[in-house]
Amino acid sequence: MMPKTALSQSVIKTLRCPDGKRKIEYCDTQFPGFLMELRATNPHVGTLYLRYKNERGKTQYAKLGTTAELTIPQGRKKAKQLKARIMLGEDPRAETKKRKATPEFARFVEERYLPYVKVRKRSWETDVSFLKNYLLPVFGDSPLDHITRRQVVTFHQALREKGLAPSSCDRQLMLLSYIFNLAIQWDVAEHNPVKGVKHFNADNKKERYLTQDELNRLLHVLNTDHNRVVCQVILLLLSTGARLGEALKARWHDIDIPARQWRIPAANAKGKKTRLIPLNDVAVKLLDDIWQQCGGHEHLFISQQTGKPLTTITWVWHRLRQQAGLPEFRIHDCRHQYASMLVNSGRTLYEVQKILGHSCPKVTLRYAHLSQKTLQQASNAASTALEQIAFTPVDAP
C-alpha cells in the first residue's frame, strides 16, 4: 500500500525510504496521480512523477523532475498541465521513447548514411572527408532533433571566417541537407534545419579559355616534354573533351578506331550512363601513338614509374602548365577549351551537349556566349557583302 500525504516543501524533508526497502512512493492527496518517489540510494532527493492511465488503460509514469530541480508547487502545476494534455490525446511515454530513439548525428552517419551512400554514390569518399573535417566535429554528438537552424547558420558563417571558399562552405550545407533529407525519408527526423539557410552562391563556374598564342604554347610543351604519358593524357582531353577520370580509367577494349568511337562505360561516366565520344583525326593519331608505345596493357595510360595504370597527374600537370606560362589553367579547363572550339567552329549547343555527355541542356548553356560570338562573325560576313554593294559608287545614267 502506497502511503498518501499532502506533499509540501516542509513535509518532504521529513519523508524517508523505510529500512529494508529499495524505494517508496508518496502519493499526493491534493492532486491524484502526483507523487514523489524516494530511493534508499539517495534519501534526500526525491523524483516527482505523474501517474496516469494510457488509452489502453495501462498505468504509466511520466517523470516531471527531481526535488532538487522543482519545488512541490511547481511539480504539482506541471503535473496538472501534463494531465490536461494527456486528456487531449498526448502520450508522454511515446514522446520520451521517440526522443530516446533519435540517434546522434555521428551515429546516424556511421550506421545509416555511409552504408547507404557507399553503394550508391561514387563520391562517398569525398563525403567522408567533409564529415571528418567539418560536420562531425560540430554536430557529431548532437541528436538529430537537437540541431537547429541557428546552429547551421553559425556553422556556415564560421567556415567562411576560417577562410574556406564560399563554394566549399555551400558544399558542406548541401551535404548536411542531403543527410537530413534521408533521415526524414527514413522517419528518423521530422525536419531539416538546413532548409531556408541561404548559400553564399559564389560563382564557381568560371571557365578559362586559351587564346591561340596560349594554346600554341601549351601544345609545344605537350609535344616536347619528357613525360610523354601525362602529356598524352592532356592531349586526349583537349581533343575529345573527356573528363580526367574517364581518360585515366580508359581501356583499349572501349576504343573502336574503325568506327572512330570511344565508349565510356556507365561505371566511369559522371551521369552513370554509357556514352560514346566521337574521335577526330587528332585523337585517332594520338591513340595510334599511345598504342605503339604501350599497347600491350589493358589500360591506355601506364605510369612510367610503377608500370601500373596511371591514377593521378596532379604534380606533373602543375609543372607542365607552369612551363607553358599558364599557372591558372586547370585540368577541367581542357574540357571547356574543347567545347569552345566546337562552338566557335559553328557547332550547335545541342551537338556540344551530346558530345560532352551533359545530361541537362542547362549545363551546356554556359557556352552560349561563345555561340553569340560565332553568330556575330556570321553577321559580319553578311555586313561585308552588303558594304561592297551599298558603298560602291554607281555610274550616273
mmCIF file of C-alpha atoms in Angstrom:
data_model
loop_
_atom_site.group_PDB
_atom_site.id
_atom_site.type_symbol
_atom_site.label_atom_id
_atom_site.label_comp_id
_atom_site.label_asym_id
_atom_site.label_seq_id
_atom_site.Cartn_x
_atom_site.Cartn_y
_atom_site.Cartn_z
ATOM 1 C CA MET A 1 0.000 0.000 0.000
ATOM 2 C CA MET A 2 1.480 3.326 -1.069
ATOM 3 C CA PRO A 3 1.353 6.000 1.659
ATOM 4 C CA LYS A 4 -0.637 9.159 0.958
ATOM 5 C CA THR A 5 0.113 12.637 2.234
ATOM 6 C CA ALA A 6 -0.345 16.273 1.337
ATOM 7 C CA LEU A 7 3.034 16.873 -0.263
ATOM 8 C CA SER A 8 4.734 20.170 0.585
ATOM 9 C CA GLN A 9 8.257 21.511 0.905
ATOM 10 C CA SER A 10 8.212 21.036 4.671
ATOM 11 C CA VAL A 11 6.681 17.562 4.547
ATOM 12 C CA ILE A 12 9.127 16.056 2.029
ATOM 13 C CA LYS A 13 12.022 16.952 4.327
ATOM 14 C CA THR A 14 10.627 14.515 6.876
ATOM 15 C CA LEU A 15 9.942 11.636 4.484
ATOM 16 C CA ARG A 16 12.355 8.736 4.209
ATOM 17 C CA CYS A 17 12.620 5.404 2.449
ATOM 18 C CA PRO A 18 11.882 2.734 5.099
ATOM 19 C CA ASP A 19 14.670 0.398 6.119
ATOM 20 C CA GLY A 20 14.772 -2.769 4.085
ATOM 21 C CA LYS A 21 13.051 -1.157 1.089
ATOM 22 C CA ARG A 22 14.739 -0.133 -2.149
ATOM 23 C CA LYS A 23 12.239 2.633 -2.943
ATOM 24 C CA ILE A 24 8.863 4.030 -1.881
ATOM 25 C CA GLU A 25 6.194 6.242 -3.466
ATOM 26 C CA TYR A 26 4.418 9.012 -1.533
ATOM 27 C CA CYS A 27 1.144 9.956 -3.233
ATOM 28 C CA ASP A 28 -0.186 13.491 -3.050
ATOM 29 C CA THR A 29 -3.669 13.883 -1.585
ATOM 30 C CA GLN A 30 -4.182 17.317 -3.181
ATOM 31 C CA PHE A 31 -3.802 16.169 -6.812
ATOM 32 C CA PRO A 32 -4.397 12.472 -7.547
ATOM 33 C CA GLY A 33 -1.668 10.963 -9.693
ATOM 34 C CA PHE A 34 1.020 13.357 -8.477
ATOM 35 C CA LEU A 35 3.642 11.536 -6.389
ATOM 36 C CA MET A 36 7.195 11.570 -5.106
ATOM 37 C CA GLU A 37 9.494 8.564 -5.263
ATOM 38 C CA LEU A 38 12.297 8.174 -2.718
ATOM 39 C CA ARG A 39 15.119 5.685 -3.125
ATOM 40 C CA ALA A 40 17.349 4.264 -0.444
ATOM 41 C CA THR A 41 20.388 5.134 -2.519
ATOM 42 C CA ASN A 42 19.527 8.873 -2.495
ATOM 43 C CA PRO A 43 17.314 9.527 0.532
ATOM 44 C CA HIS A 44 17.477 13.348 0.422
ATOM 45 C CA VAL A 45 16.345 13.912 -3.179
ATOM 46 C CA GLY A 46 13.029 12.641 -4.457
ATOM 47 C CA THR A 47 11.767 12.241 -8.029
ATOM 48 C CA LEU A 48 8.382 13.706 -8.932
ATOM 49 C CA TYR A 49 6.064 11.802 -11.277
ATOM 50 C CA LEU A 50 2.591 11.934 -12.753
ATOM 51 C CA ARG A 51 0.917 8.529 -12.696
ATOM 52 C CA TYR A 52 -1.780 8.116 -15.336
ATOM 53 C CA LYS A 53 -3.508 5.525 -17.484
ATOM 54 C CA ASN A 54 -2.886 5.433 -21.217
ATOM 55 C CA GLU A 55 -5.526 4.836 -23.890
ATOM 56 C CA ARG A 56 -5.299 1.088 -23.269
ATOM 57 C CA GLY A 57 -5.908 1.521 -19.556
ATOM 58 C CA LYS A 58 -2.343 0.641 -18.602
ATOM 59 C CA THR A 59 -0.737 2.569 -15.742
ATOM 60 C CA GLN A 60 2.190 4.750 -16.896
ATOM 61 C CA TYR A 61 4.598 7.123 -15.176
ATOM 62 C CA ALA A 62 5.758 10.442 -16.617
ATOM 63 C CA LYS A 63 8.816 11.957 -14.930
ATOM 64 C CA LEU A 64 8.428 15.633 -14.011
ATOM 65 C CA GLY A 65 11.807 16.289 -12.377
ATOM 66 C CA THR A 66 13.601 15.929 -9.055
ATOM 67 C CA THR A 67 13.017 17.856 -5.829
ATOM 68 C CA ALA A 68 16.408 19.466 -6.466
ATOM 69 C CA GLU A 69 15.027 20.903 -9.711
ATOM 70 C CA LEU A 70 11.369 21.603 -8.822
ATOM 71 C CA THR A 71 9.522 22.712 -5.731
ATOM 72 C CA ILE A 72 6.409 20.751 -4.819
ATOM 73 C CA PRO A 73 4.071 23.558 -6.052
ATOM 74 C CA GLN A 74 5.993 23.686 -9.341
ATOM 75 C CA GLY A 75 5.839 19.914 -9.710
ATOM 76 C CA ARG A 76 2.118 19.835 -8.939
ATOM 77 C CA LYS A 77 1.450 22.577 -11.513
ATOM 78 C CA LYS A 78 3.485 20.714 -14.117
ATOM 79 C CA ALA A 79 1.549 17.525 -13.349
ATOM 80 C CA LYS A 80 -1.787 19.299 -13.874
ATOM 81 C CA GLN A 81 -0.651 20.744 -17.222
ATOM 82 C CA LEU A 82 0.623 17.384 -18.404
ATOM 83 C CA LYS A 83 -2.571 15.595 -17.363
ATOM 84 C CA ALA A 84 -4.618 18.111 -19.337
ATOM 85 C CA ARG A 85 -2.560 17.351 -22.464
ATOM 86 C CA ILE A 86 -2.963 13.624 -21.860
ATOM 87 C CA MET A 87 -6.716 14.031 -21.751
ATOM 88 C CA LEU A 88 -6.470 15.681 -25.176
ATOM 89 C CA GLY A 89 -4.678 12.635 -26.579
ATOM 90 C CA GLU A 90 -0.987 13.279 -25.932
ATOM 91 C CA ASP A 91 1.149 10.328 -24.877
ATOM 92 C CA PRO A 92 4.212 11.459 -22.839
ATOM 93 C CA ARG A 93 5.747 7.997 -22.947
ATOM 94 C CA ALA A 94 5.603 7.934 -26.725
ATOM 95 C CA GLU A 95 7.357 11.308 -26.886
ATOM 96 C CA THR A 96 10.029 10.102 -24.458
ATOM 97 C CA LYS A 97 10.620 6.924 -26.464
ATOM 98 C CA LYS A 98 10.836 8.966 -29.640
ATOM 99 C CA ARG A 99 13.458 11.279 -28.152
ATOM 100 C CA LYS A 100 15.497 8.337 -26.924
ATOM 101 C CA ALA A 101 15.240 6.670 -30.327
ATOM 102 C CA THR A 102 16.596 9.711 -32.174
ATOM 103 C CA PRO A 103 20.288 8.994 -32.782
ATOM 104 C CA GLU A 104 23.167 11.408 -32.512
ATOM 105 C CA PHE A 105 24.352 12.825 -35.828
ATOM 106 C CA ALA A 106 27.589 10.802 -35.726
ATOM 107 C CA ARG A 107 25.774 7.529 -35.016
ATOM 108 C CA PHE A 108 23.243 8.134 -37.784
ATOM 109 C CA VAL A 109 26.046 8.880 -40.246
ATOM 110 C CA GLU A 110 28.009 5.779 -39.258
ATOM 111 C CA GLU A 111 25.119 3.309 -39.051
ATOM 112 C CA ARG A 112 22.709 4.544 -41.698
ATOM 113 C CA TYR A 113 24.095 7.220 -44.018
ATOM 114 C CA LEU A 114 27.517 5.859 -45.005
ATOM 115 C CA PRO A 115 26.347 2.260 -45.636
ATOM 116 C CA TYR A 116 23.632 3.723 -47.884
ATOM 117 C CA VAL A 117 25.844 6.033 -49.980
ATOM 118 C CA LYS A 118 28.831 3.686 -50.298
ATOM 119 C CA VAL A 119 26.881 1.559 -52.763
ATOM 120 C CA ARG A 120 25.045 4.425 -54.456
ATOM 121 C CA LYS A 121 27.318 7.458 -54.585
ATOM 122 C CA ARG A 122 30.653 7.376 -56.360
ATOM 123 C CA SER A 123 31.878 10.436 -54.433
ATOM 124 C CA TRP A 124 31.175 8.917 -50.998
ATOM 125 C CA GLU A 125 34.859 9.183 -50.054
ATOM 126 C CA THR A 126 34.571 12.953 -50.503
ATOM 127 C CA ASP A 127 31.600 12.872 -48.127
ATOM 128 C CA VAL A 128 33.740 11.029 -45.569
ATOM 129 C CA SER A 129 36.397 13.742 -45.837
ATOM 130 C CA PHE A 130 33.841 16.549 -45.435
ATOM 131 C CA LEU A 131 32.219 14.788 -42.481
ATOM 132 C CA LYS A 132 35.517 14.146 -40.725
ATOM 133 C CA ASN A 133 36.926 17.638 -41.222
ATOM 134 C CA TYR A 134 33.854 19.852 -40.916
ATOM 135 C CA LEU A 135 30.489 18.335 -39.958
ATOM 136 C CA LEU A 136 31.233 15.716 -37.290
ATOM 137 C CA PRO A 137 33.386 17.990 -35.085
ATOM 138 C CA VAL A 138 30.437 20.401 -34.829
ATOM 139 C CA PHE A 139 27.316 18.222 -34.957
ATOM 140 C CA GLY A 140 28.600 14.722 -34.147
ATOM 141 C CA ASP A 141 27.421 14.498 -30.519
ATOM 142 C CA SER A 142 24.061 16.213 -31.107
ATOM 143 C CA PRO A 143 20.858 14.171 -31.584
ATOM 144 C CA LEU A 144 19.358 14.914 -34.988
ATOM 145 C CA ASP A 145 16.311 16.612 -33.490
ATOM 146 C CA HIS A 146 18.510 18.933 -31.392
ATOM 147 C CA ILE A 147 20.325 20.509 -34.329
ATOM 148 C CA THR A 148 18.771 23.917 -35.042
ATOM 149 C CA ARG A 149 18.787 26.276 -37.987
ATOM 150 C CA ARG A 150 20.656 28.846 -35.906
ATOM 151 C CA GLN A 151 23.446 26.317 -35.297
ATOM 152 C CA VAL A 152 23.613 25.577 -39.022
ATOM 153 C CA VAL A 153 23.828 29.288 -39.900
ATOM 154 C CA THR A 154 26.584 29.788 -37.315
ATOM 155 C CA PHE A 155 28.467 26.767 -38.677
ATOM 156 C CA HIS A 156 28.173 28.047 -42.271
ATOM 157 C CA GLN A 157 29.436 31.507 -41.371
ATOM 158 C CA ALA A 158 32.273 30.125 -39.247
ATOM 159 C CA LEU A 159 33.596 28.130 -42.206
ATOM 160 C CA ARG A 160 33.786 31.299 -44.283
ATOM 161 C CA GLU A 161 35.518 33.206 -41.480
ATOM 162 C CA LYS A 162 38.135 30.448 -41.302
ATOM 163 C CA GLY A 163 38.992 31.131 -44.938
ATOM 164 C CA LEU A 164 37.095 28.331 -46.678
ATOM 165 C CA ALA A 165 35.968 29.290 -50.188
ATOM 166 C CA PRO A 166 32.275 30.272 -50.489
ATOM 167 C CA SER A 167 31.543 27.359 -52.793
ATOM 168 C CA SER A 168 33.193 24.937 -50.345
ATOM 169 C CA CYS A 169 31.116 26.342 -47.484
ATOM 170 C CA ASP A 170 27.988 25.799 -49.556
ATOM 171 C CA ARG A 171 29.010 22.204 -50.310
ATOM 172 C CA GLN A 172 29.031 21.461 -46.572
ATOM 173 C CA LEU A 173 25.467 22.795 -46.376
ATOM 174 C CA MET A 174 24.389 20.654 -49.317
ATOM 175 C CA LEU A 175 25.849 17.509 -47.741
ATOM 176 C CA LEU A 176 24.237 18.278 -44.378
ATOM 177 C CA SER A 177 20.890 18.900 -46.064
ATOM 178 C CA TYR A 178 21.147 15.647 -48.035
ATOM 179 C CA ILE A 179 21.806 13.705 -44.819
ATOM 180 C CA PHE A 180 18.780 15.250 -43.114
ATOM 181 C CA ASN A 181 16.540 14.626 -46.116
ATOM 182 C CA LEU A 182 17.424 10.942 -45.931
ATOM 183 C CA ALA A 183 16.761 10.944 -42.170
ATOM 184 C CA ILE A 184 13.305 12.413 -42.838
ATOM 185 C CA GLN A 185 12.672 9.883 -45.599
ATOM 186 C CA TRP A 186 13.554 7.078 -43.161
ATOM 187 C CA ASP A 187 11.350 8.537 -40.358
ATOM 188 C CA VAL A 188 14.367 9.226 -38.149
ATOM 189 C CA ALA A 189 13.954 13.021 -38.185
ATOM 190 C CA GLU A 190 10.972 15.304 -38.695
ATOM 191 C CA HIS A 191 12.555 18.462 -40.076
ATOM 192 C CA ASN A 192 15.633 19.638 -41.963
ATOM 193 C CA PRO A 193 17.403 22.500 -40.114
ATOM 194 C CA VAL A 194 19.313 23.404 -43.283
ATOM 195 C CA LYS A 195 16.093 24.351 -45.059
ATOM 196 C CA GLY A 196 15.936 28.111 -45.505
ATOM 197 C CA VAL A 197 19.649 28.709 -44.794
ATOM 198 C CA LYS A 198 20.965 30.888 -47.616
ATOM 199 C CA HIS A 199 24.020 29.817 -49.566
ATOM 200 C CA PHE A 200 26.831 32.200 -50.373
ATOM 201 C CA ASN A 201 26.172 31.341 -54.032
ATOM 202 C CA ALA A 202 29.656 32.257 -55.174
ATOM 203 C CA ASP A 203 30.109 31.945 -58.904
ATOM 204 C CA ASN A 204 32.445 28.959 -59.178
ATOM 205 C CA LYS A 205 31.509 28.147 -62.762
ATOM 206 C CA LYS A 206 34.396 30.097 -64.208
ATOM 207 C CA GLU A 207 35.994 28.890 -67.379
ATOM 208 C CA ARG A 208 39.450 29.682 -68.657
ATOM 209 C CA TYR A 209 39.664 29.766 -72.448
ATOM 210 C CA LEU A 210 43.028 29.878 -74.185
ATOM 211 C CA THR A 211 43.981 32.384 -76.811
ATOM 212 C CA GLN A 212 45.612 30.956 -79.927
ATOM 213 C CA ASP A 213 49.034 32.004 -78.640
ATOM 214 C CA GLU A 214 48.407 30.343 -75.267
ATOM 215 C CA LEU A 215 47.146 27.175 -76.954
ATOM 216 C CA ASN A 216 50.276 27.088 -79.136
ATOM 217 C CA ARG A 217 52.500 27.392 -76.046
ATOM 218 C CA LEU A 218 50.655 24.590 -74.283
ATOM 219 C CA LEU A 219 50.783 22.310 -77.309
ATOM 220 C CA HIS A 220 54.509 22.949 -77.696
ATOM 221 C CA VAL A 221 55.101 21.828 -74.093
ATOM 222 C CA LEU A 222 52.860 18.785 -74.500
ATOM 223 C CA ASN A 223 54.665 17.729 -77.679
ATOM 224 C CA THR A 224 58.201 18.152 -76.304
ATOM 225 C CA ASP A 225 58.162 17.333 -72.585
ATOM 226 C CA HIS A 226 59.881 14.127 -71.468
ATOM 227 C CA ASN A 227 56.853 12.834 -69.514
ATOM 228 C CA ARG A 228 55.058 11.534 -72.568
ATOM 229 C CA VAL A 229 52.307 9.664 -70.692
ATOM 230 C CA VAL A 230 50.935 12.696 -68.864
ATOM 231 C CA CYS A 231 51.314 14.853 -71.966
ATOM 232 C CA GLN A 232 49.274 12.294 -73.919
ATOM 233 C CA VAL A 233 46.553 12.366 -71.253
ATOM 234 C CA ILE A 234 46.245 16.149 -71.619
ATOM 235 C CA LEU A 235 46.278 15.937 -75.408
ATOM 236 C CA LEU A 236 43.450 13.362 -75.302
ATOM 237 C CA LEU A 237 41.401 15.657 -73.062
ATOM 238 C CA LEU A 238 41.935 18.590 -75.411
ATOM 239 C CA SER A 239 41.000 16.557 -78.491
ATOM 240 C CA THR A 240 37.924 14.777 -77.061
ATOM 241 C CA GLY A 241 36.506 16.920 -74.240
ATOM 242 C CA ALA A 242 36.611 13.883 -71.935
ATOM 243 C CA ARG A 243 36.904 14.163 -68.168
ATOM 244 C CA LEU A 244 40.201 13.299 -66.493
ATOM 245 C CA GLY A 245 38.708 10.328 -64.634
ATOM 246 C CA GLU A 246 37.325 8.947 -67.884
ATOM 247 C CA ALA A 247 40.749 9.145 -69.519
ATOM 248 C CA LEU A 248 42.670 7.573 -66.648
ATOM 249 C CA LYS A 249 40.202 4.663 -66.476
ATOM 250 C CA ALA A 250 40.068 4.155 -70.258
ATOM 251 C CA ARG A 251 40.750 0.626 -71.574
ATOM 252 C CA TRP A 252 41.673 -0.415 -75.082
ATOM 253 C CA HIS A 253 38.620 -2.627 -75.483
ATOM 254 C CA ASP A 254 36.489 0.539 -75.245
ATOM 255 C CA ILE A 255 38.331 2.153 -78.164
ATOM 256 C CA ASP A 256 36.961 1.431 -81.663
ATOM 257 C CA ILE A 257 39.300 3.063 -84.169
ATOM 258 C CA PRO A 258 37.480 1.843 -87.338
ATOM 259 C CA ALA A 259 34.206 3.304 -86.018
ATOM 260 C CA ARG A 260 36.127 6.297 -84.597
ATOM 261 C CA GLN A 261 34.401 5.981 -81.226
ATOM 262 C CA TRP A 262 35.460 5.856 -77.604
ATOM 263 C CA ARG A 263 32.952 4.099 -75.351
ATOM 264 C CA ILE A 264 32.710 5.462 -71.805
ATOM 265 C CA PRO A 265 31.213 2.702 -69.586
ATOM 266 C CA ALA A 266 28.480 3.706 -67.169
ATOM 267 C CA ALA A 267 30.790 2.889 -64.252
ATOM 268 C CA ASN A 268 33.259 5.561 -65.428
ATOM 269 C CA ALA A 269 30.724 8.179 -66.578
ATOM 270 C CA LYS A 270 29.656 11.015 -64.297
ATOM 271 C CA GLY A 271 25.999 10.560 -65.241
ATOM 272 C CA LYS A 272 26.229 6.782 -64.725
ATOM 273 C CA LYS A 273 25.138 6.213 -68.315
ATOM 274 C CA THR A 274 27.200 4.700 -71.089
ATOM 275 C CA ARG A 275 28.090 7.248 -73.757
ATOM 276 C CA LEU A 276 30.143 7.412 -76.949
ATOM 277 C CA ILE A 277 32.766 10.054 -77.682
ATOM 278 C CA PRO A 278 33.456 10.622 -81.402
ATOM 279 C CA LEU A 279 37.160 10.501 -82.217
ATOM 280 C CA ASN A 280 38.522 13.185 -84.547
ATOM 281 C CA ASP A 281 41.682 12.913 -86.634
ATOM 282 C CA VAL A 282 43.952 14.269 -83.902
ATOM 283 C CA ALA A 283 42.535 11.855 -81.320
ATOM 284 C CA VAL A 284 42.906 8.880 -83.688
ATOM 285 C CA LYS A 285 46.556 9.725 -84.414
ATOM 286 C CA LEU A 286 47.231 10.241 -80.712
ATOM 287 C CA LEU A 287 45.693 6.875 -79.833
ATOM 288 C CA ASP A 288 47.779 5.235 -82.525
ATOM 289 C CA ASP A 289 50.930 6.722 -80.955
ATOM 290 C CA ILE A 290 49.877 5.540 -77.490
ATOM 291 C CA TRP A 291 49.228 2.037 -78.845
ATOM 292 C CA GLN A 292 52.687 1.915 -80.397
ATOM 293 C CA GLN A 293 54.225 2.743 -77.010
ATOM 294 C CA CYS A 294 52.194 0.598 -74.587
ATOM 295 C CA GLY A 295 49.515 -1.264 -76.485
ATOM 296 C CA GLY A 296 50.208 -4.466 -74.560
ATOM 297 C CA HIS A 297 48.428 -3.187 -71.446
ATOM 298 C CA GLU A 298 44.719 -3.213 -70.720
ATOM 299 C CA HIS A 299 44.656 0.498 -69.844
ATOM 300 C CA LEU A 300 45.650 3.327 -72.162
ATOM 301 C CA PHE A 301 47.844 5.200 -69.708
ATOM 302 C CA ILE A 302 50.530 3.363 -67.756
ATOM 303 C CA SER A 303 52.759 5.001 -65.136
ATOM 304 C CA GLN A 304 56.410 5.180 -66.209
ATOM 305 C CA GLN A 305 57.484 4.688 -62.581
ATOM 306 C CA THR A 306 55.244 1.818 -61.402
ATOM 307 C CA GLY A 307 54.247 0.094 -64.637
ATOM 308 C CA LYS A 308 50.658 0.164 -63.388
ATOM 309 C CA PRO A 309 47.646 2.186 -64.642
ATOM 310 C CA LEU A 310 48.146 5.902 -64.062
ATOM 311 C CA THR A 311 45.923 7.245 -61.251
ATOM 312 C CA THR A 312 46.964 10.873 -60.859
ATOM 313 C CA ILE A 313 48.748 13.584 -62.853
ATOM 314 C CA THR A 314 48.492 16.496 -60.399
ATOM 315 C CA TRP A 315 52.160 17.305 -59.835
ATOM 316 C CA VAL A 316 53.269 16.744 -63.422
ATOM 317 C CA TRP A 317 50.378 18.858 -64.713
ATOM 318 C CA HIS A 318 51.356 21.643 -62.309
ATOM 319 C CA ARG A 319 54.858 21.624 -63.809
ATOM 320 C CA LEU A 320 53.598 21.480 -67.406
ATOM 321 C CA ARG A 321 51.226 24.431 -67.085
ATOM 322 C CA GLN A 322 53.891 26.494 -65.315
ATOM 323 C CA GLN A 323 56.259 25.678 -68.154
ATOM 324 C CA ALA A 324 53.631 26.857 -70.649
ATOM 325 C CA GLY A 325 53.078 30.084 -68.688
ATOM 326 C CA LEU A 326 49.510 29.087 -67.771
ATOM 327 C CA PRO A 327 49.590 28.650 -63.959
ATOM 328 C CA GLU A 328 45.822 29.170 -63.581
ATOM 329 C CA PHE A 329 44.735 26.799 -66.369
ATOM 330 C CA ARG A 330 43.009 23.820 -64.698
ATOM 331 C CA ILE A 331 42.673 20.240 -65.923
ATOM 332 C CA HIS A 332 38.919 20.667 -66.356
ATOM 333 C CA ASP A 333 39.536 23.749 -68.479
ATOM 334 C CA CYS A 334 40.729 21.356 -71.208
ATOM 335 C CA ARG A 335 37.099 20.236 -71.463
ATOM 336 C CA HIS A 336 35.933 23.851 -71.670
ATOM 337 C CA GLN A 337 38.569 24.571 -74.298
ATOM 338 C CA TYR A 338 37.326 21.662 -76.415
ATOM 339 C CA ALA A 339 33.738 22.921 -76.105
ATOM 340 C CA SER A 340 34.778 26.427 -77.093
ATOM 341 C CA MET A 341 36.490 25.089 -80.219
ATOM 342 C CA LEU A 342 33.285 23.245 -81.166
ATOM 343 C CA VAL A 343 31.057 26.267 -80.632
ATOM 344 C CA ASN A 344 33.409 28.727 -82.316
ATOM 345 C CA SER A 345 33.567 26.480 -85.366
ATOM 346 C CA GLY A 346 29.797 26.782 -85.731
ATOM 347 C CA ARG A 347 28.585 23.609 -83.989
ATOM 348 C CA THR A 348 25.270 23.921 -82.136
ATOM 349 C CA LEU A 349 24.860 23.761 -78.366
ATOM 350 C CA TYR A 350 22.828 20.588 -78.883
ATOM 351 C CA GLU A 351 25.826 18.956 -80.578
ATOM 352 C CA VAL A 352 28.113 20.143 -77.780
ATOM 353 C CA GLN A 353 25.721 18.727 -75.190
ATOM 354 C CA LYS A 354 25.719 15.300 -76.829
ATOM 355 C CA ILE A 355 29.474 15.136 -77.356
ATOM 356 C CA LEU A 356 30.313 16.250 -73.823
ATOM 357 C CA GLY A 357 27.648 13.978 -72.330
ATOM 358 C CA HIS A 358 25.741 16.678 -70.452
ATOM 359 C CA SER A 359 22.528 15.184 -69.076
ATOM 360 C CA CYS A 360 20.862 18.599 -68.919
ATOM 361 C CA PRO A 361 20.909 21.330 -71.616
ATOM 362 C CA LYS A 362 21.209 23.910 -68.855
ATOM 363 C CA VAL A 363 24.810 22.841 -68.201
ATOM 364 C CA THR A 364 25.729 23.406 -71.851
ATOM 365 C CA LEU A 365 24.242 26.921 -71.804
ATOM 366 C CA ARG A 366 27.419 28.184 -70.138
ATOM 367 C CA TYR A 367 28.880 28.170 -73.665
ATOM 368 C CA ALA A 368 26.044 30.264 -75.112
ATOM 369 C CA HIS A 369 28.165 33.420 -75.060
ATOM 370 C CA LEU A 370 30.627 31.677 -77.360
ATOM 371 C CA SER A 371 27.884 30.903 -79.857
ATOM 372 C CA GLN A 372 26.925 34.586 -79.805
ATOM 373 C CA LYS A 373 30.465 35.389 -80.888
ATOM 374 C CA THR A 374 30.133 32.956 -83.777
ATOM 375 C CA LEU A 375 26.802 34.493 -84.752
ATOM 376 C CA GLN A 376 28.382 37.923 -84.663
ATOM 377 C CA GLN A 377 31.108 36.716 -87.011
ATOM 378 C CA ALA A 378 28.442 35.316 -89.350
ATOM 379 C CA SER A 379 26.612 38.620 -89.209
ATOM 380 C CA ASN A 380 29.829 40.473 -90.022
ATOM 381 C CA ALA A 381 30.276 38.274 -93.084
ATOM 382 C CA ALA A 382 26.897 39.456 -94.342
ATOM 383 C CA SER A 383 27.851 43.008 -93.484
ATOM 384 C CA THR A 384 30.991 42.743 -95.596
ATOM 385 C CA ALA A 385 28.954 41.585 -98.585
ATOM 386 C CA LEU A 386 26.480 44.436 -98.133
ATOM 387 C CA GLU A 387 29.214 47.019 -97.787
ATOM 388 C CA GLN A 388 30.613 46.066 -101.151
ATOM 389 C CA ILE A 389 27.253 46.806 -102.754
ATOM 390 C CA ALA A 390 25.934 49.657 -100.642
ATOM 391 C CA PHE A 391 29.060 51.767 -100.798
ATOM 392 C CA THR A 392 30.149 51.110 -104.349
ATOM 393 C CA PRO A 393 29.554 54.231 -106.466
ATOM 394 C CA VAL A 394 27.013 53.774 -109.193
ATOM 395 C CA ASP A 395 27.638 55.498 -112.529
ATOM 396 C CA ALA A 396 25.045 58.109 -113.352
ATOM 397 C CA PRO A 397 22.928 57.406 -116.462
#
